[in-house]
Amino acid sequence: MSVPVVDLRAALTGGSAERMRAAAAIDAACRDIGFFAIEDHGVAASVVDDLRRGAHAFFAQPPAVKLAARHPVAGTNRGYHAAGGEALSAAMDAPAPPDLKEFFHVGPVDVGTDAYYTSSEGRQHFMPNVWPAIPADFGRAATVYYRAMHGLVRELMRLAALALSVDETFFDDKIDRSIGTMRLNYYPAQERAPVPGQLRAGAHTDYGGFTILSGEDMPGGLQICARDGRWMDVATTPMRFVVNIGDLLMRWTNDRWLSNLHRVVNPPVGDGRPRLSIAFFNHPNYDVTIECLAPPGAAKHPPVRAGDYRDLKYAKTGLTAARERG
């Protein structure tokens, strides 16, 4: 079993027939395992390379330098987070030792001036980003990458709409002011054996819509859970993005699509290489009510507000949506 690969070139440049073929391929993958990979997606290699280079340079610095890029309020989903502060499996109510990773958390980079952004609730989701002083180009590269992913998600959601037999632009006004975030996950070289049950990232599902991952092809990487319960390695590279669906999109499709368990495993003993992955987590606008796309009376889940759902998941893993303070 392997993750299907969808070439987006024809869907992005062709007509309705080409778009429907891509939509059907995405639908089949999301029904089966909830993961697919995309090629020819239109994101320039320079956009990916610039951020990966800056991220590697940032994480290679001494701890004291990285800690200077923390958000001043502990647990806030911006800036640098040191290793030992999160266990992703806790969001599944499965306590485990802390994950063996550091990460840098980036929020929306384009913030408007109307009440959606500036209200008390809006400020919780659109707080300023925290950028490190070194490397100097880090913030610019992260901003360019974030914007590229935001545009790519719009195209993926239009294909999703075709797959789900709703108007192609159905999702446009529900993700145009997304509270999506981006994580640069850095898995340091393991100098000692992990404690029992400790992984680079414990088994979890994602919380929102589509996740787009740019990874590296080396040991100690991504695995997904097959329907028979076996864990399956997923090959990742910087430019072949791996896409999966999150819990809210699963609810939105009335469980037609699967938000699947995945994890990041430890490298073999003696493999001293670190690993970097960049995960972009699209999440609907915080004020959107997610209602199942289902005939009357057939919905499997009650409506839920997008922002409230993510706050609940964050709280379980030790992150918080920043509330008004001071």
Tab-separated table of C-alpha atoms in Angstrom:
chain	number	residue	atom	x	y	z
A	1	MET	CA	0.000	0.000	0.000
A	2	SER	CA	1.342	3.449	-0.906
A	3	VAL	CA	0.164	7.046	-0.905
A	4	PRO	CA	-1.332	7.971	-4.314
A	5	VAL	CA	0.407	10.728	-6.265
A	6	VAL	CA	-1.741	13.363	-7.980
A	7	ASP	CA	-0.139	15.455	-10.714
A	8	LEU	CA	-1.843	18.844	-10.548
A	9	ARG	CA	-0.439	20.322	-13.749
A	10	ALA	CA	-3.431	19.430	-15.904
A	11	ALA	CA	-5.921	20.439	-13.208
A	12	LEU	CA	-4.315	23.864	-12.785
A	13	THR	CA	-3.933	24.611	-16.502
A	14	GLY	CA	-6.595	22.501	-18.212
A	15	GLY	CA	-10.363	22.476	-18.459
A	16	SER	CA	-13.232	20.906	-16.569
A	17	ALA	CA	-12.424	17.328	-17.625
A	18	GLU	CA	-8.875	17.574	-16.294
A	19	ARG	CA	-10.108	19.133	-13.048
A	20	MET	CA	-12.686	16.406	-12.550
A	21	ARG	CA	-10.025	13.710	-13.040
A	22	ALA	CA	-7.855	15.279	-10.351
A	23	ALA	CA	-10.878	15.691	-8.072
A	24	ALA	CA	-11.771	12.022	-8.509
A	25	ALA	CA	-8.208	10.972	-7.639
A	26	ILE	CA	-8.253	13.117	-4.497
A	27	ASP	CA	-11.660	11.745	-3.537
A	28	ALA	CA	-10.465	8.142	-3.881
A	29	ALA	CA	-7.355	8.786	-1.772
A	30	CYS	CA	-9.246	10.648	0.943
A	31	ARG	CA	-11.880	7.906	1.174
A	32	ASP	CA	-9.215	5.219	1.432
A	33	ILE	CA	-6.368	6.510	3.627
A	34	GLY	CA	-6.836	10.278	3.938
A	35	PHE	CA	-3.424	11.016	2.375
A	36	PHE	CA	-2.139	11.792	-1.101
A	37	ALA	CA	0.960	13.412	-2.592
A	38	ILE	CA	0.984	16.209	-5.167
A	39	GLU	CA	3.434	17.095	-7.911
A	40	ASP	CA	3.515	19.968	-10.419
A	41	HIS	CA	1.593	22.057	-7.907
A	42	GLY	CA	2.884	25.406	-9.110
A	43	VAL	CA	4.937	26.339	-6.025
A	44	ALA	CA	8.421	27.424	-7.096
A	45	ALA	CA	11.371	25.406	-5.812
A	46	SER	CA	13.040	28.669	-4.737
A	47	VAL	CA	10.168	29.360	-2.326
A	48	VAL	CA	10.680	25.986	-0.662
A	49	ASP	CA	14.485	26.121	-0.733
A	50	ASP	CA	14.659	29.601	0.800
A	51	LEU	CA	12.593	28.632	3.836
A	52	ARG	CA	14.266	25.275	4.328
A	53	ARG	CA	17.698	26.907	4.216
A	54	GLY	CA	16.666	29.555	6.721
A	55	ALA	CA	15.029	26.992	9.013
A	56	HIS	CA	18.086	24.747	9.089
A	57	ALA	CA	20.232	27.784	9.904
A	58	PHE	CA	17.889	28.823	12.707
A	59	PHE	CA	17.644	25.422	14.379
A	60	ALA	CA	21.414	24.894	14.191
A	61	GLN	CA	21.986	27.830	16.556
A	62	PRO	CA	22.675	27.484	20.304
A	63	PRO	CA	19.587	27.066	22.533
A	64	ALA	CA	19.935	30.538	24.065
A	65	VAL	CA	19.742	32.159	20.629
A	66	LYS	CA	16.659	30.168	19.635
A	67	LEU	CA	14.930	30.858	22.945
A	68	ALA	CA	15.128	34.576	22.170
A	69	ALA	CA	12.499	33.919	19.468
A	70	ARG	CA	9.891	32.614	21.941
A	71	HIS	CA	6.557	34.346	22.352
A	72	PRO	CA	6.521	36.136	25.714
A	73	VAL	CA	3.379	34.259	26.794
A	74	ALA	CA	4.215	30.582	27.344
A	75	GLY	CA	2.227	28.141	25.220
A	76	THR	CA	1.245	30.684	22.574
A	77	ASN	CA	1.206	29.313	19.045
A	78	ARG	CA	3.800	31.712	17.671
A	79	GLY	CA	7.579	31.614	17.559
A	80	TYR	CA	10.035	29.056	18.856
A	81	HIS	CA	9.101	26.098	21.051
A	82	ALA	CA	11.884	24.054	22.617
A	83	ALA	CA	11.891	20.259	22.796
A	84	GLY	CA	9.947	18.638	25.606
A	85	GLY	CA	6.900	20.877	25.664
A	86	GLU	CA	4.389	18.903	23.619
A	87	ALA	CA	3.011	15.385	23.202
A	88	LEU	CA	0.743	15.338	20.158
A	89	SER	CA	-0.888	12.078	21.191
A	90	ALA	CA	-2.447	13.971	24.104
A	91	ALA	CA	-4.924	15.464	21.634
A	92	MET	CA	-6.146	11.891	21.141
A	93	ASP	CA	-6.443	11.487	24.927
A	94	ALA	CA	-3.453	9.098	24.829
A	95	PRO	CA	-0.806	10.477	27.207
A	96	ALA	CA	2.804	9.803	26.213
A	97	PRO	CA	6.286	11.164	26.924
A	98	PRO	CA	7.057	14.523	25.257
A	99	ASP	CA	7.731	14.428	21.529
A	100	LEU	CA	11.382	14.588	20.459
A	101	LYS	CA	11.161	17.751	18.426
A	102	GLU	CA	11.564	21.498	18.438
A	103	PHE	CA	9.330	23.666	16.306
A	104	PHE	CA	8.754	27.190	15.077
A	105	HIS	CA	5.119	28.231	14.835
A	106	VAL	CA	3.928	30.773	12.240
A	107	GLY	CA	0.424	32.237	12.107
A	108	PRO	CA	-1.381	34.161	9.358
A	109	VAL	CA	0.902	36.684	7.683
A	110	ASP	CA	-1.734	38.940	6.109
A	111	VAL	CA	-4.013	40.605	8.645
A	112	GLY	CA	-6.798	43.045	7.760
A	113	THR	CA	-8.153	46.015	9.698
A	114	ASP	CA	-11.857	45.146	9.963
A	115	ALA	CA	-13.554	43.690	13.029
A	116	TYR	CA	-12.961	40.087	11.978
A	117	TYR	CA	-9.267	40.663	12.690
A	118	THR	CA	-9.372	43.414	15.321
A	119	SER	CA	-12.169	42.232	17.628
A	120	SER	CA	-11.304	40.506	20.904
A	121	GLU	CA	-11.762	37.103	19.270
A	122	GLY	CA	-9.996	38.124	16.091
A	123	ARG	CA	-6.884	39.229	17.957
A	124	GLN	CA	-6.655	35.775	19.519
A	125	HIS	CA	-6.177	34.209	16.083
A	126	PHE	CA	-4.326	37.010	14.265
A	127	MET	CA	-1.682	37.995	16.792
A	128	PRO	CA	1.639	39.201	15.329
A	129	ASN	CA	4.241	36.653	14.399
A	130	VAL	CA	7.562	36.420	16.225
A	131	TRP	CA	10.609	36.350	13.960
A	132	PRO	CA	14.183	35.480	14.926
A	133	ALA	CA	16.937	38.033	14.467
A	134	ILE	CA	19.158	35.384	12.847
A	135	PRO	CA	18.955	34.443	10.052
A	136	ALA	CA	17.813	37.886	8.984
A	137	ASP	CA	15.839	36.583	5.982
A	138	PHE	CA	13.824	34.014	7.962
A	139	GLY	CA	10.668	36.115	8.325
A	140	ARG	CA	10.571	37.062	4.652
A	141	ALA	CA	11.051	33.466	3.501
A	142	ALA	CA	8.359	32.192	5.891
A	143	THR	CA	5.912	34.867	4.718
A	144	VAL	CA	6.439	34.029	1.037
A	145	TYR	CA	6.031	30.319	1.760
A	146	TYR	CA	2.877	30.864	3.830
A	147	ARG	CA	1.265	32.880	1.022
A	148	ALA	CA	2.161	30.183	-1.515
A	149	MET	CA	0.530	27.493	0.653
A	150	HIS	CA	-2.564	29.645	1.208
A	151	GLY	CA	-3.002	29.920	-2.560
A	152	LEU	CA	-2.387	26.207	-3.079
A	153	VAL	CA	-4.996	25.308	-0.452
A	154	ARG	CA	-7.580	27.384	-2.309
A	155	GLU	CA	-6.944	25.304	-5.433
A	156	LEU	CA	-7.110	22.043	-3.469
A	157	MET	CA	-10.370	23.058	-1.814
A	158	ARG	CA	-11.901	23.859	-5.196
A	159	LEU	CA	-10.970	20.360	-6.346
A	160	ALA	CA	-12.406	19.038	-3.083
A	161	ALA	CA	-15.666	20.833	-3.830
A	162	LEU	CA	-15.869	19.132	-7.227
A	163	ALA	CA	-15.199	15.773	-5.587
A	164	LEU	CA	-17.967	16.393	-3.052
A	165	SER	CA	-20.497	17.492	-5.721
A	166	VAL	CA	-20.939	21.047	-4.478
A	167	ASP	CA	-20.225	24.282	-6.328
A	168	GLU	CA	-16.530	24.615	-7.139
A	169	THR	CA	-16.309	27.850	-5.145
A	170	PHE	CA	-18.275	26.500	-2.144
A	171	PHE	CA	-15.288	26.706	0.215
A	172	ASP	CA	-13.858	30.025	-1.062
A	173	ASP	CA	-15.541	32.340	1.451
A	174	LYS	CA	-14.984	29.857	4.277
A	175	ILE	CA	-11.180	29.781	4.001
A	176	ASP	CA	-10.364	33.235	2.609
A	177	ARG	CA	-9.590	34.588	6.096
A	178	SER	CA	-8.187	31.343	7.401
A	179	ILE	CA	-6.648	30.965	10.856
A	180	GLY	CA	-4.299	28.379	9.379
A	181	THR	CA	-0.836	28.002	10.829
A	182	MET	CA	2.520	26.695	9.707
A	183	ARG	CA	4.998	24.671	11.723
A	184	LEU	CA	8.638	24.153	11.003
A	185	ASN	CA	9.259	20.883	12.838
A	186	TYR	CA	12.884	20.092	13.637
A	187	TYR	CA	13.753	16.625	14.883
A	188	PRO	CA	17.262	16.826	16.362
A	189	ALA	CA	19.780	14.047	16.069
A	190	GLN	CA	19.107	11.591	18.886
A	191	GLU	CA	22.150	11.350	21.111
A	192	ARG	CA	20.526	8.918	23.543
A	193	ALA	CA	17.859	6.260	23.280
A	194	PRO	CA	14.292	7.568	23.692
A	195	VAL	CA	12.338	6.464	26.743
A	196	PRO	CA	9.690	3.760	26.136
A	197	GLY	CA	6.802	5.099	24.073
A	198	GLN	CA	8.613	8.285	23.057
A	199	LEU	CA	8.597	9.285	19.374
A	200	ARG	CA	9.617	12.255	17.320
A	201	ALA	CA	5.870	12.948	17.083
A	202	GLY	CA	3.259	10.721	18.687
A	203	ALA	CA	0.265	9.310	16.841
A	204	HIS	CA	-2.336	11.989	16.144
A	205	THR	CA	-4.756	13.370	13.617
A	206	ASP	CA	-4.694	16.954	12.384
A	207	TYR	CA	-7.403	19.362	13.432
A	208	GLY	CA	-8.578	21.387	10.467
A	209	GLY	CA	-8.775	21.137	6.683
A	210	PHE	CA	-5.908	20.150	4.391
A	211	THR	CA	-2.359	19.822	5.733
A	212	ILE	CA	0.473	20.279	3.214
A	213	LEU	CA	3.851	18.812	4.193
A	214	SER	CA	7.292	19.420	2.710
A	215	GLY	CA	9.624	16.800	4.168
A	216	GLU	CA	13.031	15.224	3.782
A	217	ASP	CA	13.879	11.737	2.546
A	218	MET	CA	15.764	10.221	5.466
A	219	PRO	CA	15.163	7.694	8.254
A	220	GLY	CA	12.973	8.648	11.174
A	221	GLY	CA	10.100	10.015	9.127
A	222	LEU	CA	6.353	10.033	8.599
A	223	GLN	CA	4.177	6.955	9.018
A	224	ILE	CA	0.428	6.575	8.551
A	225	CYS	CA	-1.904	3.931	9.905
A	226	ALA	CA	-3.362	1.553	7.317
A	227	ARG	CA	-6.921	0.307	7.772
A	228	ASP	CA	-5.630	-3.031	9.058
A	229	GLY	CA	-3.732	-1.235	11.837
A	230	ARG	CA	-0.241	-1.577	10.347
A	231	TRP	CA	2.003	1.483	10.215
A	232	MET	CA	3.213	2.417	6.743
A	233	ASP	CA	6.211	4.576	5.838
A	234	VAL	CA	5.465	7.615	3.669
A	235	ALA	CA	8.219	8.927	1.424
A	236	THR	CA	8.572	12.692	1.699
A	237	THR	CA	10.699	15.129	-0.255
A	238	PRO	CA	10.880	18.924	-0.243
A	239	MET	CA	8.967	19.367	-3.525
A	240	ARG	CA	6.621	16.366	-3.613
A	241	PHE	CA	4.166	17.604	-1.018
A	242	VAL	CA	2.227	15.128	1.094
A	243	VAL	CA	-1.357	16.217	1.780
A	244	ASN	CA	-3.737	14.867	4.391
A	245	ILE	CA	-7.137	15.879	5.680
A	246	GLY	CA	-7.893	16.977	9.226
A	247	ASP	CA	-10.746	16.344	11.622
A	248	LEU	CA	-12.904	19.296	10.563
A	249	LEU	CA	-12.772	18.365	6.898
A	250	MET	CA	-13.702	14.801	7.827
A	251	ARG	CA	-16.731	16.162	9.711
A	252	TRP	CA	-17.564	18.483	6.823
A	253	THR	CA	-17.692	15.506	4.437
A	254	ASN	CA	-19.904	13.578	6.902
A	255	ASP	CA	-17.053	11.075	7.368
A	256	ARG	CA	-16.815	10.336	3.653
A	257	TRP	CA	-13.142	11.287	3.946
A	258	LEU	CA	-10.798	9.919	6.603
A	259	SER	CA	-8.739	12.028	9.001
A	260	ASN	CA	-6.093	9.399	9.557
A	261	LEU	CA	-3.668	8.701	12.376
A	262	HIS	CA	-0.050	9.491	11.603
A	263	ARG	CA	3.196	9.816	13.527
A	264	VAL	CA	6.901	10.543	13.110
A	265	VAL	CA	9.099	7.659	14.202
A	266	ASN	CA	12.623	7.603	15.594
A	267	PRO	CA	15.620	7.005	13.318
A	268	PRO	CA	17.677	3.831	13.622
A	269	VAL	CA	20.183	3.787	16.474
A	270	GLY	CA	23.373	5.419	15.272
A	271	ASP	CA	21.756	7.576	12.584
A	272	GLY	CA	22.762	10.995	13.839
A	273	ARG	CA	21.086	13.168	11.233
A	274	PRO	CA	18.458	15.745	12.169
A	275	ARG	CA	15.297	16.107	10.098
A	276	LEU	CA	13.221	19.141	9.106
A	277	SER	CA	9.624	19.145	7.925
A	278	ILE	CA	7.417	22.117	7.086
A	279	ALA	CA	3.718	21.547	7.730
A	280	PHE	CA	1.073	24.047	6.627
A	281	PHE	CA	-2.230	23.503	8.428
A	282	ASN	CA	-5.174	25.106	6.701
A	283	HIS	CA	-8.056	25.869	9.037
A	284	PRO	CA	-11.354	27.494	8.074
A	285	ASN	CA	-12.190	31.043	9.110
A	286	TYR	CA	-12.753	31.006	12.864
A	287	ASP	CA	-16.389	32.131	12.605
A	288	VAL	CA	-17.447	29.443	10.111
A	289	THR	CA	-19.903	26.861	11.396
A	290	ILE	CA	-18.941	23.440	10.062
A	291	GLU	CA	-22.071	21.531	9.079
A	292	CYS	CA	-21.971	18.092	7.485
A	293	LEU	CA	-22.508	17.940	3.742
A	294	ALA	CA	-25.312	15.417	4.033
A	295	PRO	CA	-29.002	15.003	3.194
A	296	PRO	CA	-31.449	16.226	5.854
A	297	GLY	CA	-31.382	13.954	8.882
A	298	ALA	CA	-28.229	12.101	7.761
A	299	ALA	CA	-25.545	14.229	9.461
A	300	LYS	CA	-23.197	12.183	11.651
A	301	HIS	CA	-21.900	15.168	13.627
A	302	PRO	CA	-23.524	18.267	15.138
A	303	PRO	CA	-22.463	21.670	13.826
A	304	VAL	CA	-19.282	23.064	15.355
A	305	ARG	CA	-17.628	26.460	15.101
A	306	ALA	CA	-14.196	26.225	13.496
A	307	GLY	CA	-12.306	28.423	15.957
A	308	ASP	CA	-13.815	26.768	19.025
A	309	TYR	CA	-12.888	23.316	17.759
A	310	ARG	CA	-9.240	24.204	17.235
A	311	ASP	CA	-8.965	25.874	20.640
A	312	LEU	CA	-10.183	22.664	22.265
A	313	LYS	CA	-7.567	20.561	20.455
A	314	TYR	CA	-4.789	23.036	21.219
A	315	ALA	CA	-5.606	22.991	24.923
A	316	LYS	CA	-5.065	19.235	25.069
A	317	THR	CA	-1.510	19.503	23.695
A	318	GLY	CA	-0.384	22.428	25.822
A	319	LEU	CA	-0.875	25.210	23.253
A	320	THR	CA	-3.348	28.019	23.770
A	321	ALA	CA	-5.135	30.533	21.669
A	322	ALA	CA	-3.826	33.728	23.208
A	323	ARG	CA	-6.543	35.422	25.219
A	324	GLU	CA	-6.653	39.101	26.022
A	325	ARG	CA	-3.912	39.730	28.552
A	326	GLY	CA	-3.114	43.086	30.117
